[in-house]
Coordinates of C-alpha atoms in Angstrom, one line a residue:
Chain A
M570 CA -12.4 1.7 -29.6
A571 CA -10.1 -0.9 -27.8
L572 CA -12.3 -1.1 -24.8
K573 CA -15.2 -3.5 -25.4
Q574 CA -18.1 -4.1 -22.9
I575 CA -19.0 -7.8 -22.7
D576 CA -21.6 -7.7 -19.9
P577 CA -22.9 -5.0 -17.5
V578 CA -19.7 -5.1 -15.3
R579 CA -17.0 -6.6 -17.6
W580 CA -14.9 -4.7 -20.1
V581 CA -12.1 -6.1 -22.3
L582 CA -9.1 -4.0 -23.3
E583 CA -8.2 -5.5 -26.6
R584 CA -4.6 -6.3 -27.5
D585 CA -4.5 -3.7 -30.3
F586 CA -4.6 -1.0 -27.6
K587 CA -0.9 -1.2 -27.3
I588 CA 1.9 -3.0 -29.2
G589 CA 3.4 -5.8 -27.2
M590 CA 0.3 -6.8 -25.2
K591 CA 0.5 -10.6 -24.7
V592 CA -3.0 -10.9 -23.3
T593 CA -6.1 -8.7 -23.1
G594 CA -7.1 -6.6 -20.2
L595 CA -10.2 -7.5 -18.2
I596 CA -11.7 -4.6 -16.3
Y597 CA -14.5 -4.9 -13.8
G598 CA -16.7 -1.7 -13.7
D599 CA -20.0 0.0 -14.4
S600 CA -20.2 3.0 -16.7
Y601 CA -19.3 5.4 -13.9
I602 CA -16.1 3.5 -13.1
I603 CA -15.1 3.2 -16.7
Q604 CA -15.7 6.9 -17.3
N605 CA -13.4 7.8 -14.5
L606 CA -10.8 5.3 -15.7
E607 CA -10.7 6.8 -19.2
K608 CA -9.8 10.2 -17.8
E609 CA -6.4 9.1 -16.4
G610 CA -3.4 6.9 -17.1
A611 CA -4.7 3.6 -15.7
L612 CA -5.7 2.1 -19.1
T613 CA -2.1 2.4 -20.3
Q614 CA -0.9 0.8 -17.1
I615 CA -3.3 -2.1 -17.5
A616 CA -1.9 -2.5 -21.1
N617 CA 1.7 -2.3 -19.8
V618 CA 1.1 -5.1 -17.4
A619 CA -0.3 -7.2 -20.2
C620 CA 3.1 -6.9 -22.0
L621 CA 5.0 -8.7 -19.2
P622 CA 6.5 -12.1 -20.0
G623 CA 4.6 -15.2 -19.0
I624 CA 1.4 -13.4 -18.0
L625 CA -1.7 -15.7 -17.8
K626 CA -5.3 -15.1 -18.9
H627 CA -5.6 -11.3 -18.6
S628 CA -4.2 -8.2 -17.0
F629 CA -7.0 -7.7 -14.5
A630 CA -8.3 -4.4 -13.1
M631 CA -10.7 -4.4 -10.1
P632 CA -13.5 -1.7 -10.0
D633 CA -11.4 0.4 -7.5
V634 CA -8.8 0.7 -10.3
H635 CA -6.9 4.0 -10.7
W636 CA -3.6 5.4 -11.9
G637 CA -0.7 4.1 -9.8
Y638 CA 2.9 3.7 -10.7
G639 CA 4.0 0.6 -12.8
F640 CA 0.9 -1.5 -12.1
P641 CA -2.4 0.4 -11.7
I642 CA -3.8 0.3 -8.2
G643 CA -6.5 -2.4 -8.3
G644 CA -4.3 -4.4 -10.7
V645 CA -4.0 -8.2 -10.6
A646 CA -1.7 -10.3 -12.8
A647 CA -0.6 -14.0 -12.5
F648 CA 2.5 -15.4 -14.1
S649 CA 3.7 -18.9 -15.0
L650 CA 6.5 -20.1 -12.8
N651 CA 8.4 -21.4 -15.9
E652 CA 8.0 -18.5 -18.4
G653 CA 6.8 -15.7 -16.0
I654 CA 8.4 -13.0 -13.9
I655 CA 8.1 -11.3 -10.6
S656 CA 8.0 -7.5 -10.4
P657 CA 8.5 -5.4 -7.2
G658 CA 6.4 -2.8 -8.9
G659 CA 3.5 -5.3 -9.0
V660 CA 3.6 -5.4 -5.2
G661 CA 4.4 -1.8 -4.5
Y662 CA 6.4 0.0 -1.9
D663 CA 4.1 -0.7 1.0
I664 CA 4.6 -4.5 0.9
S665 CA 1.7 -6.4 2.6
C666 CA -0.2 -3.2 3.3
G667 CA -3.5 -4.7 4.4
V668 CA -6.5 -4.6 6.7
R669 CA -7.8 -6.5 9.7
V670 CA -11.2 -6.4 11.4
M671 CA -11.6 -7.2 15.1
L672 CA -15.0 -8.0 16.5
T673 CA -16.1 -6.7 19.9
F674 CA -19.1 -8.0 21.8
I675 CA -20.2 -4.4 22.6
E676 CA -23.2 -2.6 21.1
E677 CA -23.2 0.8 19.6
K678 CA -25.0 2.5 22.5
E679 CA -22.3 1.4 25.0
V680 CA -19.6 2.9 22.9
A681 CA -21.6 6.0 22.1
S682 CA -21.5 7.1 25.7
C683 CA -17.7 7.3 25.8
I684 CA -16.7 7.6 22.1
D685 CA -14.7 10.8 22.6
E686 CA -12.6 9.4 25.4
L687 CA -12.2 6.0 23.7
T688 CA -11.0 7.6 20.4
A689 CA -8.6 9.9 22.3
A690 CA -7.2 6.9 24.2
L691 CA -6.7 4.9 21.0
F692 CA -5.1 7.9 19.4
S693 CA -2.7 8.3 22.3
R694 CA -1.9 4.6 22.6
V695 CA -1.4 3.6 18.9
P696 CA 1.5 5.6 17.4
C697 CA 0.5 7.2 14.1
G698 CA 1.8 9.8 11.7
V699 CA 4.8 10.0 9.5
G700 CA 8.0 8.6 11.0
S701 CA 6.1 7.7 14.2
K702 CA 8.1 5.5 16.5
G703 CA 6.6 2.4 18.0
A704 CA 6.0 1.7 21.7
L705 CA 8.3 -1.3 21.3
K706 CA 12.1 -1.0 21.6
I707 CA 13.6 -4.0 19.9
S708 CA 17.1 -5.0 19.0
E709 CA 18.3 -5.9 15.5
T710 CA 18.3 -9.6 16.4
E711 CA 14.7 -9.3 17.5
L712 CA 13.8 -7.5 14.3
L713 CA 15.4 -10.4 12.3
S714 CA 13.1 -12.7 14.2
V715 CA 10.1 -10.5 13.3
L716 CA 11.1 -10.8 9.7
A717 CA 11.3 -14.6 9.9
K718 CA 8.2 -15.2 12.0
G719 CA 5.7 -12.4 11.4
A720 CA 2.6 -12.3 13.6
L721 CA 3.8 -15.5 15.4
W722 CA 6.7 -13.4 16.8
A723 CA 4.2 -10.9 18.2
V724 CA 2.1 -13.6 19.8
K725 CA 5.1 -15.3 21.4
K726 CA 6.2 -11.9 22.9
G727 CA 2.7 -11.4 24.4
Y728 CA 1.5 -8.8 21.8
G729 CA -1.3 -10.9 20.5
R730 CA -3.1 -14.2 21.0
S731 CA -2.4 -17.7 19.5
E732 CA -6.0 -18.0 18.3
D733 CA -5.5 -14.9 16.1
L734 CA -3.0 -16.7 14.0
E735 CA -5.5 -19.0 12.2
C736 CA -7.4 -15.9 11.1
I737 CA -4.4 -14.2 9.5
E738 CA -3.5 -15.1 5.9
E739 CA -0.7 -17.8 5.8
R740 CA -1.4 -18.3 9.5
G741 CA 0.5 -15.1 10.2
T742 CA 3.9 -16.2 8.9
L743 CA 5.1 -16.2 5.3
P744 CA 7.1 -19.4 5.2
H745 CA 9.8 -18.5 2.7
A746 CA 10.9 -15.2 4.3
N747 CA 14.6 -14.6 4.1
P748 CA 15.7 -11.9 6.5
D749 CA 19.3 -12.2 5.1
A750 CA 17.9 -10.8 1.8
V751 CA 16.8 -7.6 3.6
S752 CA 19.3 -4.7 3.5
K753 CA 20.8 -3.0 6.6
K754 CA 19.1 0.2 5.4
A755 CA 15.7 -1.5 5.5
I756 CA 16.4 -2.9 8.9
E757 CA 17.5 0.5 10.2
R758 CA 14.2 2.1 8.9
G759 CA 12.0 -0.7 10.2
K760 CA 13.5 -1.1 13.8
P761 CA 11.9 2.0 15.4
Q762 CA 8.6 1.8 13.5
L763 CA 7.2 -1.6 14.6
G764 CA 3.8 -1.2 16.1
T765 CA 3.0 2.1 14.3
L766 CA 0.1 2.9 12.0
G767 CA 1.9 5.4 9.7
S768 CA 0.2 8.1 7.7
G769 CA -1.6 8.7 4.4
N770 CA -4.6 6.5 3.8
H771 CA -3.7 4.3 6.8
F772 CA -6.2 4.4 9.6
L773 CA -7.8 2.8 12.7
E774 CA -11.6 2.9 12.7
I775 CA -14.3 2.1 15.3
Q776 CA -17.3 0.9 13.3
V777 CA -20.7 -0.7 13.8
I778 CA -22.3 -3.4 11.7
D779 CA -25.4 -1.7 10.2
E780 CA -26.5 -4.2 7.6
I781 CA -26.3 -7.9 7.0
Y782 CA -26.7 -9.2 3.5
D783 CA -26.0 -12.9 4.0
E784 CA -27.2 -14.2 7.3
N785 CA -25.7 -17.7 6.9
V786 CA -22.1 -16.4 6.2
A787 CA -22.5 -13.6 8.7
R788 CA -23.3 -16.2 11.4
Q789 CA -20.3 -18.2 10.4
F790 CA -18.1 -15.1 10.6
G791 CA -19.6 -14.1 14.0
L792 CA -21.2 -10.8 12.7
N793 CA -24.4 -9.4 14.2
P794 CA -26.3 -6.2 13.5
G795 CA -25.4 -3.4 16.0
Q796 CA -22.1 -5.1 17.0
V797 CA -19.1 -2.7 17.3
T798 CA -16.0 -3.6 15.2
V799 CA -12.5 -2.2 14.8
M800 CA -10.7 -2.0 11.5
I801 CA -6.9 -1.4 11.2
H802 CA -5.3 -0.5 7.9
C803 CA -1.5 -0.3 7.7
G804 CA 1.6 -2.0 6.2
S805 CA 5.3 -2.6 6.4
R806 CA 6.3 1.0 6.9
G807 CA 9.8 2.2 6.0
L808 CA 11.2 -1.3 5.9
G809 CA 8.9 -2.4 3.1
H810 CA 9.5 0.8 1.2
Q811 CA 13.3 0.2 1.3
V812 CA 13.0 -3.4 0.3
C813 CA 11.0 -2.4 -2.8
D814 CA 13.5 0.3 -3.7
D815 CA 16.5 -2.0 -3.2
Y816 CA 15.0 -4.7 -5.4
I817 CA 13.9 -2.3 -8.2
K818 CA 17.6 -1.7 -8.7
V819 CA 18.4 -5.4 -8.6
M820 CA 15.6 -6.0 -11.2
H821 CA 16.9 -3.2 -13.5
R822 CA 20.2 -5.0 -13.7
A823 CA 18.5 -8.4 -14.1
M824 CA 16.5 -7.2 -17.1
N825 CA 19.7 -6.5 -19.0
K826 CA 21.0 -9.9 -18.0
Y827 CA 17.9 -11.8 -19.1
G828 CA 17.1 -9.7 -22.1
I829 CA 13.7 -8.4 -20.8
S830 CA 12.3 -5.1 -21.8
V831 CA 9.3 -3.4 -20.2
P832 CA 7.2 -0.4 -21.2
D833 CA 7.6 1.4 -17.8
R834 CA 10.7 1.1 -15.6
Q835 CA 8.6 0.7 -12.5
L836 CA 7.6 -2.7 -14.0
C837 CA 11.2 -4.0 -13.9
C838 CA 11.3 -7.7 -13.2
A839 CA 13.2 -10.9 -13.3
P840 CA 12.3 -14.5 -14.4
L841 CA 10.7 -16.4 -11.5
K842 CA 13.3 -19.1 -11.9
S843 CA 16.2 -16.6 -11.5
E844 CA 18.3 -16.1 -8.4
E845 CA 17.2 -12.4 -8.3
A846 CA 13.5 -13.5 -8.1
K847 CA 14.3 -15.9 -5.3
Q848 CA 16.1 -13.1 -3.3
Y849 CA 13.2 -10.7 -3.9
L850 CA 10.6 -13.3 -2.9
G851 CA 12.5 -13.9 0.3
A852 CA 12.9 -10.2 1.1
M853 CA 9.3 -9.4 0.2
Q854 CA 8.0 -12.2 2.4
A855 CA 10.2 -10.9 5.3
A856 CA 8.7 -7.4 4.8
A857 CA 5.2 -9.0 4.7
N858 CA 6.0 -10.7 8.0
Y859 CA 6.9 -7.3 9.4
A860 CA 3.5 -6.0 8.3
L861 CA 1.6 -9.0 9.8
A862 CA 3.5 -8.5 13.1
N863 CA 2.8 -4.7 12.9
R864 CA -1.0 -5.3 12.6
E865 CA -1.0 -7.9 15.3
I866 CA 0.8 -5.5 17.7
I867 CA -1.6 -2.7 16.9
G868 CA -4.5 -5.1 17.5
H869 CA -3.0 -5.9 20.9
L870 CA -2.8 -2.2 21.8
V871 CA -6.5 -1.8 20.7
R872 CA -7.4 -4.7 23.0
E873 CA -5.6 -3.0 25.9
V874 CA -7.5 0.3 25.3
F875 CA -10.9 -1.4 25.0
G876 CA -10.1 -3.4 28.1
D877 CA -9.6 -0.1 30.0
F878 CA -13.1 1.1 29.0
F879 CA -14.9 -2.2 28.9
P880 CA -13.2 -4.6 31.4
K881 CA -15.5 -7.5 30.5
S882 CA -15.0 -7.0 26.7
D883 CA -13.0 -9.1 24.4
L884 CA -11.9 -8.5 20.8
K885 CA -11.8 -11.5 18.4
L886 CA -10.0 -11.3 15.1
L887 CA -12.3 -11.8 12.1
Y888 CA -9.5 -11.8 9.5
D889 CA -6.3 -10.1 8.5
V890 CA -5.4 -9.9 4.8
S891 CA -2.9 -8.0 2.6
H892 CA -3.8 -6.1 -0.5
N893 CA -0.2 -5.4 -1.8
M894 CA 1.4 -8.8 -2.3
A895 CA 2.7 -11.5 -4.7
H896 CA 1.9 -15.0 -3.6
I897 CA 2.7 -18.4 -5.2
E898 CA -0.7 -20.1 -5.3
K899 CA -2.3 -23.1 -7.0
H900 CA -4.8 -22.2 -9.7
D901 CA -6.5 -23.8 -12.7
V902 CA -4.5 -22.9 -15.8
E903 CA -5.9 -24.3 -19.1
G904 CA -7.6 -27.1 -17.2
K905 CA -4.7 -28.1 -15.1
Q906 CA -3.8 -27.2 -11.5
A907 CA -0.5 -25.2 -11.5
D908 CA 1.5 -23.1 -9.2
V909 CA 1.5 -19.5 -10.4
C910 CA 2.7 -16.2 -9.0
V911 CA -0.3 -13.8 -8.4
H912 CA 0.6 -10.1 -8.0
R913 CA -2.1 -8.1 -6.3
K914 CA -1.4 -4.4 -6.2
G915 CA -4.3 -2.8 -4.3
A916 CA -6.4 -5.9 -4.7
T917 CA -7.5 -8.5 -2.1
R918 CA -7.1 -12.3 -2.2
A919 CA -10.5 -13.8 -1.9
F920 CA -10.4 -17.6 -1.5
P921 CA -13.7 -19.5 -2.2
P922 CA -15.5 -22.0 0.0
G923 CA -13.5 -25.2 0.4
H924 CA -10.1 -23.7 -0.2
P925 CA -7.5 -25.7 1.8
S926 CA -5.7 -22.5 2.9
L927 CA -8.7 -21.3 4.9
P928 CA -9.1 -21.9 8.6
E929 CA -11.4 -24.7 9.4
K930 CA -14.1 -22.3 10.7
Y931 CA -14.4 -20.5 7.4
R932 CA -13.7 -23.3 5.0
Q933 CA -17.3 -24.1 4.4
V934 CA -18.3 -20.5 3.5
G935 CA -15.2 -18.9 2.1
Q936 CA -12.6 -16.3 3.1
P937 CA -13.7 -13.1 4.8
V938 CA -12.7 -10.2 2.5
I939 CA -12.3 -6.8 4.1
I940 CA -13.1 -3.7 2.0
P941 CA -12.5 -0.4 3.7
G942 CA -14.4 2.6 2.5
S943 CA -12.9 6.1 2.5
M944 CA -12.9 8.3 5.6
G945 CA -16.4 8.8 6.8
T946 CA -18.0 6.2 4.5
E947 CA -19.1 2.6 5.0
S948 CA -16.8 -0.4 4.8
Y949 CA -17.8 -3.9 3.8
I950 CA -17.2 -7.5 4.6
L951 CA -17.4 -9.8 1.6
V952 CA -16.8 -13.4 1.0
G953 CA -14.7 -15.2 -1.7
T954 CA -16.5 -17.2 -4.4
K955 CA -15.8 -20.1 -6.8
R956 CA -16.2 -17.8 -9.8
G957 CA -13.6 -15.4 -8.5
M958 CA -11.2 -18.4 -8.0
E959 CA -11.8 -19.6 -11.6
E960 CA -11.9 -16.2 -13.3
C961 CA -9.4 -13.8 -11.7
F962 CA -7.1 -15.9 -9.5
A963 CA -9.3 -15.5 -6.4
S964 CA -9.0 -11.7 -6.3
T965 CA -11.3 -8.8 -5.7
C966 CA -11.2 -5.0 -5.0
H967 CA -9.4 -3.5 -1.9
G968 CA -11.3 -0.3 -1.3
A969 CA -13.1 2.6 -3.0
G970 CA -10.2 3.8 -5.1
R971 CA -9.3 7.5 -5.6
V972 CA -10.9 9.7 -8.2
L973 CA -9.5 13.1 -7.1
S974 CA -5.8 13.9 -6.9
R975 CA -4.5 14.9 -3.5
K976 CA -3.7 18.3 -4.8
A977 CA -7.3 18.8 -5.9
A978 CA -8.6 17.3 -2.6
M979 CA -6.5 19.8 -0.6
K980 CA -8.1 22.7 -2.5
S981 CA -11.7 21.5 -1.9
E982 CA -12.5 22.2 1.7
K983 CA -10.8 23.4 5.0
A984 CA -10.1 20.7 7.5
D985 CA -12.4 22.3 10.1
T986 CA -15.3 22.1 7.7
I987 CA -14.6 18.5 6.8
L988 CA -14.4 17.5 10.5
K989 CA -17.6 19.4 11.3
R990 CA -19.4 17.7 8.4
L991 CA -18.3 14.3 9.6
E992 CA -19.2 15.1 13.3
D993 CA -22.7 16.1 12.2
R994 CA -23.0 12.6 10.8
G995 CA -21.9 11.1 14.1
I996 CA -18.3 10.4 13.1
K997 CA -15.4 11.5 15.3
V998 CA -12.1 12.1 13.5
M999 CA -8.7 12.5 15.1
A1000 CA -5.6 13.0 12.9
E1001 CA -1.9 13.6 13.5
T1002 CA -1.7 16.0 10.6
I1003 CA -4.5 18.3 9.2
G1004 CA -3.2 17.8 5.7
T1005 CA -4.1 14.1 5.8
V1006 CA -7.8 15.0 6.7
R1007 CA -8.0 17.3 3.6
E1008 CA -6.3 14.8 1.3
E1009 CA -8.6 12.0 2.5
I1010 CA -12.0 13.7 2.1
P1011 CA -14.7 11.2 1.2
E1012 CA -15.2 12.9 -2.2
A1013 CA -11.6 12.1 -3.2
Y1014 CA -12.7 8.5 -3.5
K1015 CA -15.3 6.6 -5.6
D1016 CA -18.5 5.5 -3.9
V1017 CA -17.4 2.3 -2.2
S1018 CA -20.9 0.9 -2.3
R1019 CA -20.8 1.1 -6.1
V1020 CA -17.4 -0.6 -6.3
V1021 CA -18.6 -3.4 -4.0
D1022 CA -21.8 -3.8 -6.1
V1023 CA -19.7 -4.3 -9.2
V1024 CA -17.7 -7.2 -7.7
E1025 CA -20.9 -8.8 -6.4
K1026 CA -22.6 -8.5 -9.8
A1027 CA -19.5 -9.9 -11.4
G1028 CA -19.8 -12.8 -9.0
I1029 CA -16.1 -12.6 -7.9
S1030 CA -17.0 -12.0 -4.3
R1031 CA -20.3 -11.5 -2.4
K1032 CA -21.5 -9.0 0.2
V1033 CA -21.9 -10.2 3.8
A1034 CA -22.1 -7.1 5.9
R1035 CA -21.8 -3.3 5.9
L1036 CA -19.9 -1.4 8.6
R1037 CA -20.7 2.2 9.5
P1038 CA -17.9 4.4 10.9
L1039 CA -18.2 5.8 14.4
A1040 CA -14.7 7.2 14.9
V1041 CA -11.6 7.4 12.7
I1042 CA -7.9 7.8 13.6
K1043 CA -5.6 9.0 10.9
G1044 CA -1.8 9.4 10.8
Chain B
M1061 CA 10.2 28.5 -9.0
P1062 CA 12.4 25.7 -10.4
W1063 CA 9.9 23.0 -9.5
V1064 CA 6.2 22.4 -9.9
E1065 CA 3.9 19.8 -8.5
L1066 CA 2.2 17.6 -11.1
P1067 CA -1.3 16.1 -10.5
H1068 CA -1.7 12.3 -10.0
T1069 CA -4.9 10.5 -8.9
A1070 CA -3.4 8.8 -5.9
D1071 CA 0.1 10.3 -5.5
A1072 CA 1.9 13.4 -6.7
G1073 CA 4.5 14.3 -9.3
L1074 CA 7.4 16.8 -9.2
E1075 CA 9.0 18.5 -12.3
I1076 CA 12.3 20.2 -11.6
T1077 CA 14.3 22.4 -14.0
A1078 CA 17.9 23.6 -13.6
S1079 CA 20.7 25.0 -15.7
S1080 CA 23.3 22.3 -14.9
V1081 CA 23.3 18.7 -13.7
E1082 CA 24.7 19.8 -10.3
D1083 CA 22.0 22.4 -9.9
L1084 CA 19.4 19.8 -10.8
V1085 CA 20.7 17.7 -7.8
T1086 CA 20.3 20.8 -5.6
E1087 CA 16.9 21.9 -6.9
A1088 CA 15.6 18.3 -6.8
A1089 CA 16.4 18.2 -3.1
R1090 CA 14.8 21.7 -2.6
G1091 CA 11.7 20.8 -4.5
F1092 CA 11.4 17.4 -2.7
Y1093 CA 11.8 19.0 0.8
A1094 CA 9.4 21.9 -0.1
F1095 CA 6.8 19.3 -1.0
M1096 CA 7.4 17.4 2.3
F1097 CA 7.8 20.3 4.7
G1098 CA 6.5 23.4 3.0
E1099 CA 8.8 26.3 4.1
V1100 CA 12.2 24.9 5.2
S1101 CA 14.1 27.1 7.6
L1102 CA 17.3 25.4 8.5
V1103 CA 18.8 24.6 11.9
R1104 CA 22.2 23.3 11.1
S1105 CA 23.6 20.4 13.2
A1106 CA 27.2 19.6 13.7
E1107 CA 26.8 16.2 11.9
E1108 CA 28.7 16.0 8.6
H1109 CA 27.3 13.7 6.0
T1110 CA 28.3 12.3 2.6
V1111 CA 26.2 10.7 0.0
E1112 CA 28.0 8.6 -2.7
L1113 CA 26.0 7.0 -5.4
E1114 CA 27.1 4.8 -8.4
C1115 CA 24.1 4.0 -10.6
M1116 CA 23.1 2.3 -13.8
D1117 CA 22.1 5.5 -15.5
L1118 CA 21.1 9.1 -14.8
L1119 CA 17.5 8.4 -14.0
E1120 CA 18.5 5.8 -11.4
L1121 CA 20.9 8.4 -10.0
F1122 CA 18.2 11.0 -9.5
V1123 CA 15.6 8.6 -8.1
S1124 CA 18.2 7.1 -5.8
W1125 CA 19.3 10.6 -4.7
L1126 CA 15.7 11.5 -3.6
N1127 CA 15.2 8.1 -2.0
E1128 CA 18.5 8.7 -0.1
L1129 CA 17.1 11.9 1.3
L1130 CA 14.0 10.1 2.4
Y1131 CA 16.1 7.4 4.1
I1132 CA 18.1 10.2 6.0
Y1133 CA 14.8 11.7 7.1
D1134 CA 13.2 8.4 8.1
T1135 CA 16.2 7.2 10.2
R1136 CA 17.6 10.5 11.6
E1137 CA 14.8 13.1 11.2
K1138 CA 17.3 15.3 9.4
V1139 CA 17.4 17.0 6.0
F1140 CA 20.6 17.2 3.9
F1141 CA 21.5 20.2 1.7
P1142 CA 25.0 19.4 0.4
E1143 CA 27.6 22.2 0.2
T1144 CA 29.6 20.5 -2.5
I1145 CA 28.2 18.3 -5.3
E1146 CA 30.2 16.4 -7.9
V1147 CA 28.2 14.7 -10.7
D1148 CA 29.6 12.6 -13.5
P1149 CA 26.5 12.2 -15.7
K1150 CA 28.1 9.8 -18.1
R1151 CA 29.1 7.3 -15.4
A1152 CA 26.0 8.1 -13.3
R1153 CA 28.0 9.0 -10.2
L1154 CA 27.3 11.5 -7.5
L1155 CA 29.3 12.7 -4.5
A1156 CA 27.5 15.1 -2.2
K1157 CA 29.0 16.5 1.0
G1158 CA 27.7 18.8 3.7
N1159 CA 26.0 19.0 7.0
L1160 CA 22.7 17.6 8.1
H1161 CA 20.0 20.0 9.4
I1162 CA 17.2 19.4 11.9
A1163 CA 14.1 18.5 9.9
P1164 CA 11.1 20.9 10.3
S1165 CA 7.6 19.4 11.0
L1166 CA 6.4 17.3 8.2
A1167 CA 3.5 18.5 6.2
R1168 CA 3.1 15.6 3.7
A1169 CA 4.4 12.1 4.0
V1170 CA 6.2 10.4 1.1
K1171 CA 6.7 6.6 1.1
A1172 CA 9.0 6.5 -1.9
V1173 CA 10.2 8.1 -5.1
T1174 CA 9.2 5.8 -7.9
Y1175 CA 10.3 5.2 -11.5
G1176 CA 6.7 5.2 -12.8
G1177 CA 6.6 7.9 -15.5
A1178 CA 10.0 9.2 -14.3
E1179 CA 12.2 11.0 -16.9
V1180 CA 15.4 13.0 -16.9
S1181 CA 16.4 15.1 -19.9
E1182 CA 19.9 16.4 -20.4
G1183 CA 20.2 20.2 -20.9
P1184 CA 20.6 23.0 -20.5
P1185 CA 18.0 23.3 -19.2
W1186 CA 18.2 20.0 -17.3
R1187 CA 14.8 18.6 -16.4
L1188 CA 13.7 15.8 -14.0
R1189 CA 10.2 14.4 -13.6
V1190 CA 9.3 11.9 -10.8
Y1191 CA 6.2 10.6 -9.2
L1192 CA 6.0 10.1 -5.4
D1193 CA 4.3 7.2 -3.7
L1194 CA 2.3 8.9 -0.9

């Protein structure tokens, strides 16, 4: 068998699994995760990524790995700047889809007394659902400014706070964004959607910290037992989807030009040194800036709603991080520091203590890593580690990871039954479409606690706190 | 039914069959809309629309066609069932003309039509398989 277990949570996919693999696959998982993985197409996708030119170390799969398109979801791959490539399929359609956690200074009992009204107010204030239009009406010129400046744009326009910026990856602005590389079609799609949550697995959740695992790091992050938090999960909406689609076509042509062949067309790519790669990087960063601004604006709307209910309350941003991105980062490659292009498709960057990119207040302990659970289950705050930096390009999981297809999930239970079951556990759910509730049942996902235990046992990130849901808003 | 839904862990697939390449364009649109909206009863608008595509090959043509329908929905909240369709499969060109219709309420959101696992086979019968990012 090509899959070889090397320790309780590490499995190697040997190069003889598929002709053309340039490196082995390294999969993080326990027996339950590996059994699920073998039932579907994700192993082939891990092997396909290992065939890409200039890949370094391994084609990695985090324990929330599952069958995606092109890259598996939970896939991480880094490429040399000289011999390597960039692939829009390694980032995905929802460019810079990610999560943020905001900390309130309110306790669970205070929120419990008004949870129905608070959830309804958030549902009404934060536009969600497919094709939802944002509360902001902006011109095309303003949108170009969003694409160039990201969350900084939102802060300058009064939809956020300047102190938020240091707690957003890249300080809220991807510096090499090129709005000119974004098509008219993408701009047309993105203009009315700024400040919207979207649909599918995107959500806004009110949570409470119910367990602390690392008191020292939790103190540094400002996390206390019983404290209410808000988690926001969304991305770059139609703008990002269009950028990905536009550049997949560019890459198909580039592959002919540069003589590259790939085992799956969704993995189409161009050499990192090429003009096509520069254009894509510029457009991708612009779409990421849109996503960072989007989450900052939604965070502002959440602050307004909480302010109506708790006038003395304040919400502080813990961190905001993407899990669908390609970043140029400095890593150790064969004993030397080198710039490499790290693709994380459904995987989270997790910088260790001391990393220069981290804000001063987190530099001593490491980056907060946000791992949302499925609807109705716990979420986690982790912290990045030195081992993760050295072994898998400072990456970790991004969630629970699906095990059940949406079609199968839709057949399992009626929406009313699901909502009642969650309400019995003290979790209020409001959703724009009933179909979303059925597709997103907790059983459609792996047990997030098990996924998080794997990354902790592997030492690539460490548990800090667990968050229990009180109310969920879905698109 | 000329289309079936294929299972996928996170997303969903569609397989569409038709007797000619022009019918495959029509049936792909029908299947795609049926996935998104369920039953589609049309309310025609006065807005005329043309889609013109020149692609690298037939697979890119079909993926682009469905992504174009998504773009129309995303920006105008309309659906497009063309009345005339011309396809040149060798040159991977498509010209579709017709009216836009008011979109029904959405049942399932689609982010994009992907190339992952996508295939088109020439017929008859013509067959298209695509996976959707949801």
